Tab-separated table of C-alpha atoms and ligand atoms in Angstrom:
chain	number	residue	atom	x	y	z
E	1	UNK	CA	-6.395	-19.645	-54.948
E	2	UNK	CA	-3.834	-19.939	-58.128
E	3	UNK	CA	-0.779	-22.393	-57.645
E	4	UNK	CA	1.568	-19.047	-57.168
E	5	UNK	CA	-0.112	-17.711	-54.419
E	6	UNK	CA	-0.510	-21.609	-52.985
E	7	UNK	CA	3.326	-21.230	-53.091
E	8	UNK	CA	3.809	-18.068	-51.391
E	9	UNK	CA	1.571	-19.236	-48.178
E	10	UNK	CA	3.997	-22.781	-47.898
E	11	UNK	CA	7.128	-20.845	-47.721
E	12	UNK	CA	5.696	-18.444	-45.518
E	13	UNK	CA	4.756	-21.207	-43.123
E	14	UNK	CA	7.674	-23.066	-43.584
E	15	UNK	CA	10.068	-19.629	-42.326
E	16	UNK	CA	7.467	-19.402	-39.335
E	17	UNK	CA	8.042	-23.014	-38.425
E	18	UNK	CA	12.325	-22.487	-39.203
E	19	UNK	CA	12.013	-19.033	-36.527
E	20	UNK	CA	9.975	-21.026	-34.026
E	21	UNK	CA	12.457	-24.190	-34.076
E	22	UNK	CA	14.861	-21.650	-33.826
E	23	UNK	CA	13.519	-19.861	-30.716
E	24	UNK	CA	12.917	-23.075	-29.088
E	25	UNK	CA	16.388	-23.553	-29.250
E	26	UNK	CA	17.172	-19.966	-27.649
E	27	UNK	CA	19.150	-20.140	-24.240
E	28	UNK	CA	16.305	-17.138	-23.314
E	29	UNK	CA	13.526	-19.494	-23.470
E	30	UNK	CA	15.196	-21.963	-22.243
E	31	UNK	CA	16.278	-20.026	-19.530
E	32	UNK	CA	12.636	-18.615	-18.908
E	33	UNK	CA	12.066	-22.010	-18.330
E	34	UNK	CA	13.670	-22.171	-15.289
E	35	UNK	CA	12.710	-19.279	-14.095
E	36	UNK	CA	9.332	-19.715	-14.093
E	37	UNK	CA	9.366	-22.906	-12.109
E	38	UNK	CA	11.677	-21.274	-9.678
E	39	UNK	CA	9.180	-18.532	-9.419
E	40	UNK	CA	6.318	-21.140	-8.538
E	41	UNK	CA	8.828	-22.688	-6.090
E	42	UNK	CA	9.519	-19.504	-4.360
E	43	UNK	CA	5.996	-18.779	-4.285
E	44	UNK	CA	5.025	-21.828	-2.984
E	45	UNK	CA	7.256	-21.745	-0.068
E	46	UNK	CA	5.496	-17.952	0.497
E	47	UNK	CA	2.238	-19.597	1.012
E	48	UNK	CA	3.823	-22.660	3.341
E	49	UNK	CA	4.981	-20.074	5.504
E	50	UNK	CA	1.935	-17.862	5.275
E	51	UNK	CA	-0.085	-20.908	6.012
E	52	UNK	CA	2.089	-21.968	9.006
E	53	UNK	CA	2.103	-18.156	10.453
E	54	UNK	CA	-1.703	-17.761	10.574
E	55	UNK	CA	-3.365	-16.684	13.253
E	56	UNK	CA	-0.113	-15.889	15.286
E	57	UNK	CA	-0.512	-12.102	15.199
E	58	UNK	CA	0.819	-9.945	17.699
E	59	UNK	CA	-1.301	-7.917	19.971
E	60	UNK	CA	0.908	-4.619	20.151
E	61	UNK	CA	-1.926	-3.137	22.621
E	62	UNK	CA	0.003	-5.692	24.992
E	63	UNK	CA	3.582	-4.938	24.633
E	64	UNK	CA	5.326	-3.809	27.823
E	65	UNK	CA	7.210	-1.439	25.572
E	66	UNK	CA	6.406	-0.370	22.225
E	67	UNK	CA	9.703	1.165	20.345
E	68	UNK	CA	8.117	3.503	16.964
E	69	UNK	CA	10.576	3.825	14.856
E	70	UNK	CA	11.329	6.945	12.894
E	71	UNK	CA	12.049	6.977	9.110
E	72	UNK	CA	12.601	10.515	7.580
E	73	UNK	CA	12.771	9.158	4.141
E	74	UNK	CA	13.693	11.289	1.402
E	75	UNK	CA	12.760	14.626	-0.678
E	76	UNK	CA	10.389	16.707	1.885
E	77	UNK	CA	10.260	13.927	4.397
E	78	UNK	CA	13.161	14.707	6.938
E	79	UNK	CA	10.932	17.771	7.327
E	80	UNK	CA	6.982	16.139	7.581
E	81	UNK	CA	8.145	13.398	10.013
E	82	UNK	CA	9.903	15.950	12.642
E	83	UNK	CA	6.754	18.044	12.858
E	84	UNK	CA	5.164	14.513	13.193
E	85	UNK	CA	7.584	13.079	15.516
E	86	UNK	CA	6.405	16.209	17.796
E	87	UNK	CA	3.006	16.028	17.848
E	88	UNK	CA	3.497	12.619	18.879
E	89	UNK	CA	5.654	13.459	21.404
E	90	UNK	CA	2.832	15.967	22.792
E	91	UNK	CA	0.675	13.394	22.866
E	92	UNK	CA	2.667	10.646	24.573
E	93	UNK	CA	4.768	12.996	26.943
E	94	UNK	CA	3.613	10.416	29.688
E	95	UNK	CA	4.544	7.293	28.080
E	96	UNK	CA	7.829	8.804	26.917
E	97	UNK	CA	8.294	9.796	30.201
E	98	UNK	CA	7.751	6.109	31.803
E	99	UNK	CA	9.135	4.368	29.201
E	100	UNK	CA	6.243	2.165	27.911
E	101	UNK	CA	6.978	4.225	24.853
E	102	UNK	CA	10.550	4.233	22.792
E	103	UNK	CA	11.371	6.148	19.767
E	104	UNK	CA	14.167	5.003	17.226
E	105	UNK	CA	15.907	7.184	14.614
E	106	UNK	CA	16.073	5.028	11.748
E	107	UNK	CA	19.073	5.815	9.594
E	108	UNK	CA	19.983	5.073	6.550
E	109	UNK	CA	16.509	4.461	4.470
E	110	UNK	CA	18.004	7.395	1.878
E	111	UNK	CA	18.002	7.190	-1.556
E	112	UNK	CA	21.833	7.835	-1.190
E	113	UNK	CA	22.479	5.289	0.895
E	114	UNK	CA	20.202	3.004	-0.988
E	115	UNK	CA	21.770	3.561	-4.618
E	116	UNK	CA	25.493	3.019	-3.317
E	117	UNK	CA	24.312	-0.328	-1.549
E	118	UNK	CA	22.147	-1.094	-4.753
E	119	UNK	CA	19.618	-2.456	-1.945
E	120	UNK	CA	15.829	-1.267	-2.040
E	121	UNK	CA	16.363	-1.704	1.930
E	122	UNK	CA	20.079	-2.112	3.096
E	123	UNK	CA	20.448	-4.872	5.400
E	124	UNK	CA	21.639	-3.764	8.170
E	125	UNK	CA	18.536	-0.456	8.139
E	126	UNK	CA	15.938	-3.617	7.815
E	127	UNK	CA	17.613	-5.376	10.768
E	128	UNK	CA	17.503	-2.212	12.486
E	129	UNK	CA	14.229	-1.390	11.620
E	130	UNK	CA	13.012	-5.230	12.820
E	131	UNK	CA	14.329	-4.403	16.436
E	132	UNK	CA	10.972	-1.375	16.478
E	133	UNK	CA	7.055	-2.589	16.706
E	134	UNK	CA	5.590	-0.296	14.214
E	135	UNK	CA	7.455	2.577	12.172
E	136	UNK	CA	6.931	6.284	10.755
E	137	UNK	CA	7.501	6.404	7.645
E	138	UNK	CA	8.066	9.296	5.483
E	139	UNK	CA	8.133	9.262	1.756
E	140	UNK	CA	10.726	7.478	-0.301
E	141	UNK	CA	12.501	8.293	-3.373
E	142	UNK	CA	11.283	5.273	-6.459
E	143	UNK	CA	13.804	5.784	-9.514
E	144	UNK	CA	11.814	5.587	-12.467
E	145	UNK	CA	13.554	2.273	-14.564
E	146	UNK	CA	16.615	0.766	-13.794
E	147	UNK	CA	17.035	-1.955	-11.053
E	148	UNK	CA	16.712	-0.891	-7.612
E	149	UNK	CA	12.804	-1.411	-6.427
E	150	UNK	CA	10.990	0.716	-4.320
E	151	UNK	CA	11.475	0.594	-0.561
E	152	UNK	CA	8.122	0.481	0.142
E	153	UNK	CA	7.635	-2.521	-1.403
E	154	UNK	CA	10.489	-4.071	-0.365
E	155	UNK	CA	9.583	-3.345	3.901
E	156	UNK	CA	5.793	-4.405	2.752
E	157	UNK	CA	7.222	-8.110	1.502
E	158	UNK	CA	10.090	-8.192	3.970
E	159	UNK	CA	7.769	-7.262	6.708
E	160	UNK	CA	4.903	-8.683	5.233
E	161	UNK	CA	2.680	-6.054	5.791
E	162	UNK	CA	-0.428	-7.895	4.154
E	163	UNK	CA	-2.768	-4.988	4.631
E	164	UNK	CA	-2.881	-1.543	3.384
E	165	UNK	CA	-5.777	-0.119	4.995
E	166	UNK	CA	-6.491	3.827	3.850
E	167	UNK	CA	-9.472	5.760	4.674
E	168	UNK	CA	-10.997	8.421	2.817
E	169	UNK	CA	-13.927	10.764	4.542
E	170	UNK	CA	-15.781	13.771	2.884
E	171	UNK	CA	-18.558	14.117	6.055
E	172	UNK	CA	-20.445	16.944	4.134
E	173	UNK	CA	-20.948	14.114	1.100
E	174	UNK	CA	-21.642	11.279	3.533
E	175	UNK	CA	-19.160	9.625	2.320
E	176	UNK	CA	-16.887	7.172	4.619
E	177	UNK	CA	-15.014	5.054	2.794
E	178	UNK	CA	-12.307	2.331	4.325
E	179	UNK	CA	-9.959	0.881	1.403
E	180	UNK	CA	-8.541	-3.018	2.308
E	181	UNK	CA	-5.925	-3.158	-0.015
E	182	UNK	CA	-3.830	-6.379	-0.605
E	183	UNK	CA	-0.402	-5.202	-0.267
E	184	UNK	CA	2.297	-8.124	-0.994
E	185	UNK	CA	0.620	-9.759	-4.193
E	186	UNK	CA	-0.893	-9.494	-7.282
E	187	UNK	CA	1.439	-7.766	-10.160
E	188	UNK	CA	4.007	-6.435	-6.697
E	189	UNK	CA	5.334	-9.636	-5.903
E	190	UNK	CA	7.392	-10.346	-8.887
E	191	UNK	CA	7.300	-6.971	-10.718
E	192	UNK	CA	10.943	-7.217	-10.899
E	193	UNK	CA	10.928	-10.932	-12.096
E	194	UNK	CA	9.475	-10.811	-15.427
E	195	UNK	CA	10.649	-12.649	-18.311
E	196	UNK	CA	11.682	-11.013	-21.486
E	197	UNK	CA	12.967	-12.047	-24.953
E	198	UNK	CA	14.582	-9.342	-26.143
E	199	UNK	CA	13.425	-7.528	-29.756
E	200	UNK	CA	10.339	-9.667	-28.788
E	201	UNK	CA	8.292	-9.740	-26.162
E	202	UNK	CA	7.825	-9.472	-21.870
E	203	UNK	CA	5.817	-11.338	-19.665
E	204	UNK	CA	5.408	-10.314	-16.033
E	205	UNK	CA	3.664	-12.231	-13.550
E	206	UNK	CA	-0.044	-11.456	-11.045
E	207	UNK	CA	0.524	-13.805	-8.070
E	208	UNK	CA	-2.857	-14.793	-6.031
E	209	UNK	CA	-2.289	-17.434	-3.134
E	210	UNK	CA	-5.183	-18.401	-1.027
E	211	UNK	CA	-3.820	-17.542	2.512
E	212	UNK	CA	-2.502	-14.500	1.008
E	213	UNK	CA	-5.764	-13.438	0.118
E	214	UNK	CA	-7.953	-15.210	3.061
E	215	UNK	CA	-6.059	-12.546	5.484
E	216	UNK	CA	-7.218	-9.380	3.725
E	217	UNK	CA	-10.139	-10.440	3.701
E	218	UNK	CA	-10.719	-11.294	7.250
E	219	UNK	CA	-8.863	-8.262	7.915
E	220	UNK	CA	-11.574	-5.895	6.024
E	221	UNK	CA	-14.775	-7.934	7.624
E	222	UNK	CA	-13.192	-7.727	10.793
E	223	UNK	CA	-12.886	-4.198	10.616
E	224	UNK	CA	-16.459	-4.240	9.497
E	225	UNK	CA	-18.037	-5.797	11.725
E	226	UNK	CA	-15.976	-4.208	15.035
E	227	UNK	CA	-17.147	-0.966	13.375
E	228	UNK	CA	-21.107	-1.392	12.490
E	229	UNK	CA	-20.467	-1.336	8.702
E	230	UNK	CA	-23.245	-3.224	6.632
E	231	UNK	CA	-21.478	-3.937	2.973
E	232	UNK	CA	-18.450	-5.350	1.388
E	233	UNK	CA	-17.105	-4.101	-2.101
E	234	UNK	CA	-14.987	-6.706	-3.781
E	235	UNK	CA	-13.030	-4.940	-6.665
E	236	UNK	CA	-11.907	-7.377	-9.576
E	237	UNK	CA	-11.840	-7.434	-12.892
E	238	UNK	CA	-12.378	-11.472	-12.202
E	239	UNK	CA	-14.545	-11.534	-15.892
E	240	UNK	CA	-11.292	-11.149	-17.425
E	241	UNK	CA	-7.893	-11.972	-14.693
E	242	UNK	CA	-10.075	-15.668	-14.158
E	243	UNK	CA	-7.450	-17.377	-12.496
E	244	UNK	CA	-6.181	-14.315	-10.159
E	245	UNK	CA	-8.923	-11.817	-9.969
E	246	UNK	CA	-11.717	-14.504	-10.284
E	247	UNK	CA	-9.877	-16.711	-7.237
E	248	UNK	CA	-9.867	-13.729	-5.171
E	249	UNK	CA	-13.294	-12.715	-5.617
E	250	UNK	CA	-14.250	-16.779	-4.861
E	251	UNK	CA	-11.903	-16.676	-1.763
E	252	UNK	CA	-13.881	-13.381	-0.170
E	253	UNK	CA	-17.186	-15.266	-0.568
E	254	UNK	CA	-15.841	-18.448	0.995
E	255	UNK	CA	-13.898	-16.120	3.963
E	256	UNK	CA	-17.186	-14.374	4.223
E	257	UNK	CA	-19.197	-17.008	5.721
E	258	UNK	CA	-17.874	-16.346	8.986
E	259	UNK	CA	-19.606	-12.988	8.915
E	260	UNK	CA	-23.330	-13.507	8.066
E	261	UNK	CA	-24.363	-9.671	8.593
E	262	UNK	CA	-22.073	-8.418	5.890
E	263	UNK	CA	-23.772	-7.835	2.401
E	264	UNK	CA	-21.267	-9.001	-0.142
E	265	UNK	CA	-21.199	-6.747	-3.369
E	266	UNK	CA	-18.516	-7.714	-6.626
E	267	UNK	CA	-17.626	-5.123	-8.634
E	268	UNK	CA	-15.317	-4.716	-11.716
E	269	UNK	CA	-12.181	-2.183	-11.565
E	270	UNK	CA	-13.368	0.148	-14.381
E	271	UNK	CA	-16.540	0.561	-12.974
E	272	UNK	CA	-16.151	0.899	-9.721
E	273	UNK	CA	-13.717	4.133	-10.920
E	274	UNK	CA	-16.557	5.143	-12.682
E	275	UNK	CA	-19.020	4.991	-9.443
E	276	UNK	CA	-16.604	6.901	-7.450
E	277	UNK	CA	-17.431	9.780	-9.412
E	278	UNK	CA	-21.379	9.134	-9.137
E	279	UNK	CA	-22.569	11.422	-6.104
E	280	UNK	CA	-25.917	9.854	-6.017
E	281	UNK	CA	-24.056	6.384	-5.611
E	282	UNK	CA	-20.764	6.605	-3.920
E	283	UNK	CA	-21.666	7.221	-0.526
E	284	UNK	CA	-23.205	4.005	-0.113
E	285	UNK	CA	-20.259	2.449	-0.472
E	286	UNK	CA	-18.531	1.314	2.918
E	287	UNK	CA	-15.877	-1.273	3.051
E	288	UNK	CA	-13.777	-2.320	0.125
E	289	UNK	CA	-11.467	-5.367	-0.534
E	290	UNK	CA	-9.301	-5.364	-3.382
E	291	UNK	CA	-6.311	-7.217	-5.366
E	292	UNK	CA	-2.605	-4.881	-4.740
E	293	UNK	CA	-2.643	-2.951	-7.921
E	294	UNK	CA	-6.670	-1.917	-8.021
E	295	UNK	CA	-6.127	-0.871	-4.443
E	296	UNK	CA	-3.153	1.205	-5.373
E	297	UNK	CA	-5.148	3.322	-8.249
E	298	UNK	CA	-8.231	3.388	-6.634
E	299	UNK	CA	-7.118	4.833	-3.569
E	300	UNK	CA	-5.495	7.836	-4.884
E	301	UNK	CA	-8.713	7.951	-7.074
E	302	UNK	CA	-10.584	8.115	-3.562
E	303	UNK	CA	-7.647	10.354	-2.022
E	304	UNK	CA	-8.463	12.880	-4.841
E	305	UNK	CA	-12.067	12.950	-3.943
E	306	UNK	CA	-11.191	13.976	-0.561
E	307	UNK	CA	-8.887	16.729	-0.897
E	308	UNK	CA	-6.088	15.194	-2.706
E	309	UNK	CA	-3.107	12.513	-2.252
E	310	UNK	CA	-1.667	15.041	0.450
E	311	UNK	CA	-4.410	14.288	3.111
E	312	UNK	CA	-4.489	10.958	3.132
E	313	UNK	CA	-2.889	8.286	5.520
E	314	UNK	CA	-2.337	4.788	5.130
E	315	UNK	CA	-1.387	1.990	6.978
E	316	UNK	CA	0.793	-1.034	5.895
E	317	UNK	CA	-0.725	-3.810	8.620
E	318	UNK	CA	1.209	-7.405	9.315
E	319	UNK	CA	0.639	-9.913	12.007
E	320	UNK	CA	4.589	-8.765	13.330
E	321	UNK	CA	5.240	-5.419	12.499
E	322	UNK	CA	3.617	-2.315	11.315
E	323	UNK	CA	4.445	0.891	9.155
E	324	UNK	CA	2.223	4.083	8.909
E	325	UNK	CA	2.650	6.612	5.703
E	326	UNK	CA	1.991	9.516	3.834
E	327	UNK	CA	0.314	8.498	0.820
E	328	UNK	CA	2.087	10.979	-1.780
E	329	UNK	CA	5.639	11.274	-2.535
E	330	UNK	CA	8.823	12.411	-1.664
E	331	UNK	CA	8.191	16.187	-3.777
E	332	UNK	CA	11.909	16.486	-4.253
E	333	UNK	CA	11.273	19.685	-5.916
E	334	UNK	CA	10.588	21.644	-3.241
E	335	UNK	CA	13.740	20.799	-1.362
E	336	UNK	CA	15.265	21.270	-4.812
E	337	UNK	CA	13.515	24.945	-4.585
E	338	UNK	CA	14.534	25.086	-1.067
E	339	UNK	CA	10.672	25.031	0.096
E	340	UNK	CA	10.978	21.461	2.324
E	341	UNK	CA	9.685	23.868	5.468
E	342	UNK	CA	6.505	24.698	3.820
E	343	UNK	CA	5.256	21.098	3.312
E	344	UNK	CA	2.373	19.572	4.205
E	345	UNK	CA	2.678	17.141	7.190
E	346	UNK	CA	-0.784	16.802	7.236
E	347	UNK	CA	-1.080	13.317	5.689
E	348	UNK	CA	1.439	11.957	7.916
E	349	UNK	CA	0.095	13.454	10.871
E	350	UNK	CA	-3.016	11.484	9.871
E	351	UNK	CA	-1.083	7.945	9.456
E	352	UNK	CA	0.393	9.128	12.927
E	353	UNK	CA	-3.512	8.943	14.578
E	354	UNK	CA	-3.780	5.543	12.940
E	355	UNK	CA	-0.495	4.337	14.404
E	356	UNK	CA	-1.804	5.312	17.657
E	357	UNK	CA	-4.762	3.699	17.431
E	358	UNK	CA	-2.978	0.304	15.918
E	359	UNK	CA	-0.805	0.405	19.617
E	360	UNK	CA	-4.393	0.808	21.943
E	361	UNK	CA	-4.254	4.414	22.456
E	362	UNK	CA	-7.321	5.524	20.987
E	363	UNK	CA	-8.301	7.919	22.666
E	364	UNK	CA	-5.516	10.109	21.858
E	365	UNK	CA	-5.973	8.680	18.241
E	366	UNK	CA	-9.449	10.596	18.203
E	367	UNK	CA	-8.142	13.624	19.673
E	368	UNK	CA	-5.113	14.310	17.614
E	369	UNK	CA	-7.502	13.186	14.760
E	370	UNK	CA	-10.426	16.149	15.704
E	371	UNK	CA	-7.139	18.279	15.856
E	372	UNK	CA	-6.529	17.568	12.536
E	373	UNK	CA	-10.323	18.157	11.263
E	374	UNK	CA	-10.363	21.599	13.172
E	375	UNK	CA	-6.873	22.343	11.493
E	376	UNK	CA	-7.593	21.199	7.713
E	377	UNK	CA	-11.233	21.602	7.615
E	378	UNK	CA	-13.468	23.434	10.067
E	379	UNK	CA	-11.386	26.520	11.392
E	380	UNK	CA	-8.042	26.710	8.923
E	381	UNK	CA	-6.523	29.109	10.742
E	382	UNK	CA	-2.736	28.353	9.346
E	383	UNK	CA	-2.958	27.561	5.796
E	384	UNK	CA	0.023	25.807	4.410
E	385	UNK	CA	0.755	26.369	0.434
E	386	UNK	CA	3.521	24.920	-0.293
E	387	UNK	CA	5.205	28.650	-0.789
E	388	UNK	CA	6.514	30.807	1.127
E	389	UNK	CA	3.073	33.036	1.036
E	390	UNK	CA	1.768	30.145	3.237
E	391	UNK	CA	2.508	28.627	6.773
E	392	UNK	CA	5.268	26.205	7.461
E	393	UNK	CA	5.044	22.616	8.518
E	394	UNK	CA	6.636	23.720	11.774
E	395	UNK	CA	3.681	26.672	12.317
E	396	UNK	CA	1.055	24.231	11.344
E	397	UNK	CA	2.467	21.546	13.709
E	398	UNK	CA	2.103	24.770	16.593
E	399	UNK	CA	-1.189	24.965	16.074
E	400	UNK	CA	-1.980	21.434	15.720
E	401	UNK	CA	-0.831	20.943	19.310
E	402	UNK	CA	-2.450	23.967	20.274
E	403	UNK	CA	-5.764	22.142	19.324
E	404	UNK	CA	-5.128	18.531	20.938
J	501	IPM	C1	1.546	3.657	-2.754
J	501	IPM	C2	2.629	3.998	-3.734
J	501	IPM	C3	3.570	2.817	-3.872
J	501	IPM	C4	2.806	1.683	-4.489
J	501	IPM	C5	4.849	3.119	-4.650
J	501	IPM	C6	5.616	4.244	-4.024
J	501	IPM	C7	5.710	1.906	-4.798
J	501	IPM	O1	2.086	4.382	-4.952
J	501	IPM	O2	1.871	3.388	-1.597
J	501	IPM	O3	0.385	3.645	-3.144
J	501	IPM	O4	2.740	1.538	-5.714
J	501	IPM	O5	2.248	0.907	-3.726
J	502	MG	MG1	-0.037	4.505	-4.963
């Protein structure tokens, strides 16, 4: 190397070390500063109280009354949850009647009402919506950007709702799948508190606490276990997420000792979405246990395999509360196209059988769920499209209840 070019490298490392001095000295970093040790604060306190509220879940097959709470939600959901709200009305005419049962109109969870408050959940609709046991919930409005987050994630953290359990079924393929999703951590817990230096760079955050992820697992070898399954899936990507991913998968193991029958399998993200698409391996798969944002891909990955997003349920499960949900969204389109009466309440009508069986009645959980099997796969006599050359929620709903 000549003296010149010697040179060029010293000055070159000499303006690096000038910009870095100078970024040190930026009220951004030092600002990010802060905030990242109130984020481990904040967190912190998250797994005191998780830690103190263990094991203090509520047994909502023993409530005196149970009050479901109704949230129409936005886009095509006024429409899917009031064909929903009647076929659960059908089904607990009797409990209606004596009052063990209450339903609550929940106002207010609009994407109107939610941009002018410039809340993801106004107070006063989350105060309301604490005074019901478990909630309907149909599909709410994200905005893409901008500030306000998604209500969904908002009533999982505010409600901790821990576990998002979604099953997927294709009986002709064998397949019978049960997703455990952890639903207040990983990359959801502070995906609106990142850090960012602007023109530069952005850092956001994967949160994995140990009680946090103790309860989803007991929750999915629970399930197991009460339901003759044989194998766990753990989905990580714990080679390369080691202090996250690689906790989580060490924290199943641990949790797992309390259930000696289950086999334990790990498996990485990428190919386990791989596998899913492997007919001469998928169905052996039973039981699966995975991080927030894995369980959130996955599952639509699995929804597709069984029909698509519209005919799934899922279930957002906490120790206190509740909330049962169509997994796709709001289709504001087709009340833009004036086509809301031809949606599908199908999905919700299936997150309706697993409320019922969360609240002890399951035997009319297994009827209105063969209802729904004779309706969407064996007999399909009303077909809903979407269009107007199809049924509408309201006719499918008709014949839904003629089947229970
Ligand atoms: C889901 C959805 C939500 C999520 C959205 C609506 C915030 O995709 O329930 O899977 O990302 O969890
Ligand atoms: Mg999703």
């Amino acid at each position: 190397m000549n003296n010149n070019e010697n040179g060029k490298k010293d000055s070159l490392k000499a303006l690096i070390n000038d910009s870095i001095k100078e970024l040190n000295e930026m009220a951004e970093v030092s600002d990010a500063n802060g905030q990242f040790r109130k984020i481990i604060m904040d967190q912190l306190s998250r797994v005191m109280t998780m830690e103190e509220n263990a094991d203090n879940a509520k047994d909502f097959a023993a409530l005196e009354q149970i009050t479901i709470g109704i949230c129409p939600g936005d886009g095509i959901g006024p429409s899917i949850s009031e064909q929903t709200q009647r076929v659960l009305e059908h089904l607990l005419k009797d409990e209606l009647a004596s009052g063990r049962i209450v339903f609550k109109q929940i106002e207010g969870l609009t994407i109107e009402n939610r941009l002018q408050k410039m809340e993801p959940v106004p107070a006063d609709v989350l105060e309301e919506i604490k005074t019901c046991d478990v909630l309907l919930k149909g599909p709410t409005t994200t905005p893409k950007g901008g500030s306000l987050e998604s209500a969904n994630v908002s009533l999982r953290r505010n409600l901790d709702l821990y576990a998002n359990v979604r099953p997927v079924q294709v009986p002709e393929e064998g397949i019978d799948w049960i997703f455990f999703r952890e639903n207040t951590e990983g990359e959801y817990t502070l995906g609106s508190r990142g850090i960012e230096i602007p023109g530069k760079l952005s850092i956001d955050f994967k949160v994995t606490t140990e009680p946090g992820t103790k309860r989803i697992a007991r929750a999915a070898y629970e399930y197991a276990v009460a339901n003759g399954k044989t194998s766990v899936q753990i989905v990580t990507k714990a080679n390369i997420m080691k202090k996250t991913d690689g906790n989580f998968s060490r924290i199943c193991h641990e949790v797992a000792v309390d259930y000696p029958t289950l086999k334990l399998e790990d498996w990485y993200v990428d190919i386990m979405t791989a596998k899913l698409l492997d007919k001469t391996r998928r169905s052996d798969f039973q039981v699966f246990v995975l991080p927030n944002l894995y369980g959130d891909i996955i599952t639509d990955e699995a929804a597709e395999i069984q029909g698509g997003v519209g005919t799934a349920g899922s279930a957002n499960i906490g120790d206190q509360y509740a909330m049962f949900e169509a997994i796709h969204g709001s289709a504001d389109r087709m009340v833009e196209d004036g086509r809301a009466q031809y949606a599908n309440p199908a999905s919700l009508m299936k997150a309706a059988s697993m409320l019922l069986r969360h609240i002890g009645f399951t035997d009319k959980a297994d009827r209105l769920e063969n209802a729904l099997n004779i309706c969407c796969e064996t007999e399909k006599k009303v077909v809903i499209t979407g269009r107007d050359d199809g049924a509408t929620g309201g006719e499918f709903a008709d014949y839904l209840i003629s089947k229970l």
